[in-house]
Coordinates of C-alpha atoms and ligand atoms in Angstrom, one line a residue:
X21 CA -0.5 -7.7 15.0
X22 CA 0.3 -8.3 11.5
X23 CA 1.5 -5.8 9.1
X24 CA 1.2 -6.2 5.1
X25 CA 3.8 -4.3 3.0
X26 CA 1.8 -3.9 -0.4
X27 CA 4.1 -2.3 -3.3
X28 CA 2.3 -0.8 -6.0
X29 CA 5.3 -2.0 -8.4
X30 CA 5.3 -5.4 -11.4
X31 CA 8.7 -4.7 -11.7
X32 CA 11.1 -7.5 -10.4
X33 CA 14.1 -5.2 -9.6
X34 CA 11.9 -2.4 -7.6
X35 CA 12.9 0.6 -5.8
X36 CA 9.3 0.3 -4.2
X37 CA 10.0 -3.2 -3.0
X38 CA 13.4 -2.2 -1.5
X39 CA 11.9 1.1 0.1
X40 CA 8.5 -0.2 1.6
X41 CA 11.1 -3.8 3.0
X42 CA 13.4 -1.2 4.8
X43 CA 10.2 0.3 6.6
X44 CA 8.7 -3.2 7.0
X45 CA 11.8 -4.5 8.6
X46 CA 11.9 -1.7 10.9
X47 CA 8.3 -2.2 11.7
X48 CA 9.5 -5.5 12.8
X49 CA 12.4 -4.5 14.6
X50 CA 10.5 -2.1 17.3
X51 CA 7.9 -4.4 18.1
X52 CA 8.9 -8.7 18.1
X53 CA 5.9 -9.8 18.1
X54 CA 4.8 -7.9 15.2
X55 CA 4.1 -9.9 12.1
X56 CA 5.1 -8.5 8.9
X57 CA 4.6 -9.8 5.0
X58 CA 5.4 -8.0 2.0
X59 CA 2.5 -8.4 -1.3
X60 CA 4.9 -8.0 -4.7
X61 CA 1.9 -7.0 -6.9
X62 CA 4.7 -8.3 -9.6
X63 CA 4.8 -11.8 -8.0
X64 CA 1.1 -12.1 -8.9
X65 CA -1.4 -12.4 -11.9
X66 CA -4.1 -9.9 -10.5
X67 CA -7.1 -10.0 -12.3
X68 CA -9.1 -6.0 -13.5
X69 CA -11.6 -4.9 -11.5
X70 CA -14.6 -5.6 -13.2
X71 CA -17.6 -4.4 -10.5
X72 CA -18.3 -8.3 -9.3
X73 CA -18.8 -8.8 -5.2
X74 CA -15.4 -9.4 -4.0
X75 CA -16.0 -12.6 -2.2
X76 CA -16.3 -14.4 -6.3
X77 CA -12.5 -13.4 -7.3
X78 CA -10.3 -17.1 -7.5
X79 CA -7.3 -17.7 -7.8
X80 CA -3.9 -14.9 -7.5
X81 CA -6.4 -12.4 -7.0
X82 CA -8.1 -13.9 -4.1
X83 CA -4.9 -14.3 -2.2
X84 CA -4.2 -10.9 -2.8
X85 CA -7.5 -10.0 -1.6
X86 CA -7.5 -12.2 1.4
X87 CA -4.0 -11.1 2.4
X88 CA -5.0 -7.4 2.5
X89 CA -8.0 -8.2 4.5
X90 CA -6.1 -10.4 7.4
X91 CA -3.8 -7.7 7.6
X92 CA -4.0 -5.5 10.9
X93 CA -1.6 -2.2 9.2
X94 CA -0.3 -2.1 6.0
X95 CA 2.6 0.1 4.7
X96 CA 1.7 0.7 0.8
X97 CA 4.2 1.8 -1.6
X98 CA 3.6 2.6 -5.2
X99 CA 6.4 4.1 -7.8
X100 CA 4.8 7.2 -9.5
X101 CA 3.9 7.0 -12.6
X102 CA 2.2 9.9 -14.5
X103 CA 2.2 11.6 -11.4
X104 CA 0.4 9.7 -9.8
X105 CA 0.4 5.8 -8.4
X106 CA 0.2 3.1 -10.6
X107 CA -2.9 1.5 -12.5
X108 CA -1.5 -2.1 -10.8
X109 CA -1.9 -0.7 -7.4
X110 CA -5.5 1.2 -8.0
X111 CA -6.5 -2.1 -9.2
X112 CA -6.1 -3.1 -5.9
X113 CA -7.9 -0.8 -4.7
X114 CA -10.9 -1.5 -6.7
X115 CA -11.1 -5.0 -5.8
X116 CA -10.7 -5.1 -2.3
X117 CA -13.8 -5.1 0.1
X118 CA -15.2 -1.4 0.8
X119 CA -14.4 -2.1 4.6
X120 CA -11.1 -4.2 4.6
X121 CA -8.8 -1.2 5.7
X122 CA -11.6 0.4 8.0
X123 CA -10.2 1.9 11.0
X124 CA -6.6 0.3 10.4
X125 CA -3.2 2.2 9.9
X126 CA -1.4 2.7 7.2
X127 CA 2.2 3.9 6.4
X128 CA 2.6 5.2 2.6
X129 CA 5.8 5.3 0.6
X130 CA 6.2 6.9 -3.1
X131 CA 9.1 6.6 -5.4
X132 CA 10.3 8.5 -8.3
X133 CA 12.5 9.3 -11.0
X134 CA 13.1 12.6 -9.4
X135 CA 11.5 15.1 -6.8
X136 CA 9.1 16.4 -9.3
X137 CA 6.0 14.4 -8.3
X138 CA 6.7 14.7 -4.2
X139 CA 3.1 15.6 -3.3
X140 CA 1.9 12.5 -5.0
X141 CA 1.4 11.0 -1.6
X142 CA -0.9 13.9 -0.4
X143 CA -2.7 14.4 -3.4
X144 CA -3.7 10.6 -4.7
X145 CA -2.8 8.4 -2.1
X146 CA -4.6 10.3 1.3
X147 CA -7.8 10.4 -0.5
X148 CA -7.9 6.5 -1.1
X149 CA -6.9 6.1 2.6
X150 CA -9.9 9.0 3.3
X151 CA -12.8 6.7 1.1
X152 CA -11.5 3.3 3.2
X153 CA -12.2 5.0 6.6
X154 CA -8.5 4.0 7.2
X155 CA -5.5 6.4 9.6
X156 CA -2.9 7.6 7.3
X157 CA 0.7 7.9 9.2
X158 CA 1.5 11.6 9.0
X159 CA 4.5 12.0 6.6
X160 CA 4.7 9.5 4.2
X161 CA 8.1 8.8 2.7
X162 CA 8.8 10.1 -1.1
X163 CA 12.3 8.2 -2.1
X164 CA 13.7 9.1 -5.7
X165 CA 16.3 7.4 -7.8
X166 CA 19.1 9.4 -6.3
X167 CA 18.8 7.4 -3.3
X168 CA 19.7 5.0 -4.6
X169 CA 23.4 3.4 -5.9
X170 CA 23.7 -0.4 -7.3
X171 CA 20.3 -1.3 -6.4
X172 CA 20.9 -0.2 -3.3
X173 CA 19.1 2.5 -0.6
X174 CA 21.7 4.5 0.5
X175 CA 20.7 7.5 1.4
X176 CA 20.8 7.9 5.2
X177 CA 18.1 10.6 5.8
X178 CA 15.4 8.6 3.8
X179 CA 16.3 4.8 5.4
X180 CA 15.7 7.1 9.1
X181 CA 12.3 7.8 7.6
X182 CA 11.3 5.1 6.2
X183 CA 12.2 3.5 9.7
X184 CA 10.4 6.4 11.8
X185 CA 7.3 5.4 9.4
X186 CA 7.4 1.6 10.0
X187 CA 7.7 2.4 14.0
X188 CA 5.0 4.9 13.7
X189 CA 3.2 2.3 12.1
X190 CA 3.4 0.0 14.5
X191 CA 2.7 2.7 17.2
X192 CA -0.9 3.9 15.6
X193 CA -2.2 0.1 15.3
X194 CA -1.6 -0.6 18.6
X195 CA -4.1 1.9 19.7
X196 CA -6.8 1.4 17.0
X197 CA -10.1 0.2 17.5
X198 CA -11.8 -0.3 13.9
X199 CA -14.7 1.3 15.7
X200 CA -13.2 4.7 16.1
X201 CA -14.2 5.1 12.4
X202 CA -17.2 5.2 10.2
X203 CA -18.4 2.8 7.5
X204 CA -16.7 3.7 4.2
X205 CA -20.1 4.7 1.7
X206 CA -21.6 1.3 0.4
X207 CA -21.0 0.8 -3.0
X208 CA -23.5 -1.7 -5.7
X209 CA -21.5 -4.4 -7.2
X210 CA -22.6 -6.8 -10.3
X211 CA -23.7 -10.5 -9.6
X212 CA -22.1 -13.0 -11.9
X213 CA -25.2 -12.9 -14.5
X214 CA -24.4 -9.1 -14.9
X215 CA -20.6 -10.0 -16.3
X216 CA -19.9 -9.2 -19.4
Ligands
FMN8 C1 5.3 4.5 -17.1 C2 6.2 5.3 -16.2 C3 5.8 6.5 -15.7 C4 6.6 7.3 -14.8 N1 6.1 8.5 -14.4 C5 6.9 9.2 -13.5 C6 6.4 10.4 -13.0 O1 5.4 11.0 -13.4 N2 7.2 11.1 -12.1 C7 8.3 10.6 -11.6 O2 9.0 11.2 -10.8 N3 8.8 9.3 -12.0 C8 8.1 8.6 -13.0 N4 8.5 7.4 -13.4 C9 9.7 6.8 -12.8 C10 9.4 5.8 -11.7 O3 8.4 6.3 -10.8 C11 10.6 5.4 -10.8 O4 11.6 4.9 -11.7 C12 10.3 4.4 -9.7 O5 11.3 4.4 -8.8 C13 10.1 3.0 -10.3 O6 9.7 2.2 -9.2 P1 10.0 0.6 -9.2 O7 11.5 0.4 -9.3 O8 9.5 0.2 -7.9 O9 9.2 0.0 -10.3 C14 7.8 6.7 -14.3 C15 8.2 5.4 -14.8 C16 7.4 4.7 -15.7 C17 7.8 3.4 -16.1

């Protein structure tokens, strides 16, 4: 089983990064033979989704695309930003395939300046997961800067549950069968003539 961390965040120095490795690592910890790989969105020069079939994306943004699809689980982390997650991480999930996280499980992570925008997880994130056809982990993980000191998570209660969600992760994908779901709703997409 392979497992992609995804984090949401172009920053180089990212609380996300740090947050969604410690979940990742855990992931990796409870089960040897899982395979796990983290996607930096900031360590690649993703095209915007502009409405073209998938498959005709080259370059950085194929590799993103074909990493997410090869992936069994995923835990996906994205910093909040205006209250919800970021445009670099939606992007994502406008170019991927409509069934490339159908019937898989996924483990999500927020982080934010503060505990203002907790629910962010609930409220943007779960529907995303709902349209793929894909099994959320119940109780994703909201981290904030407090938990943080010198680049560093330190905050006990939130490293035991970003760990609980990377073994939970690992726990929910053995037992999946993509068929246990339905197809996502098919949506048109522009030939190459169509491009603007
Ligand atoms: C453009 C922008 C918008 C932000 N909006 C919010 C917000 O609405 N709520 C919040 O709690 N934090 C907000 N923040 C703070 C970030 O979510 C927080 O610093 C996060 O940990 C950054 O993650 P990163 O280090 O992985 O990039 C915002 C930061 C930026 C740059």
């Amino acid at each position: 089983m392979k497992i992609l961390g995804i984090t949401g965040s172009v920053s180089k120095s990212s609380k996300t990064l740090l947050s969604v490795q410690e979940a990742l690592d855990a992931a990796k910890q409870s089960d040897s033979s899982t395979e796990t790989e983290i996607l930096h969105l900031g360590d690649y020069e993703t095209v915007l989704c502009d409405g073209r079939d998938p498959a005709s994306y080259t370059g950085d943004t194929r590799e993103v695309i074909d990493k997410i699809e090869e992936a069994d689980a995923y835990i996906i982390g994205t910093p909040v930003y205006r209250g919800s997650l970021t445009g670099a991480l939606k992007n994502v999930f406008d170019l991927i395939p409509n069934d490339c996280l159908r019937g898989k499980a996924i483990g999500f992570v927020a982080t934010g300046g503060t505990y203002h925008h907790y629910l962010v997880i609930d409220h943007h994130l779960h529907p995303l997961a709902h349209y793929f056809r894909a099994h959320v982990i119940p109780g994703g993980v909201y981290v904030h800067n407090g938990h943080f000191e010198q680049h560093q998570l330190v905050d006990e209660e939130i490293r035991t549950r970003l760990h609980d969600l990377g073994e939970a992760t690992v726990r929910l994908s053995t037992h999946l069968n993509k068929d246990f779901s339905t197809a996502p709703p098919a949506i048109p997409r522009k030939s190459l003539q169509e491009q603007y």
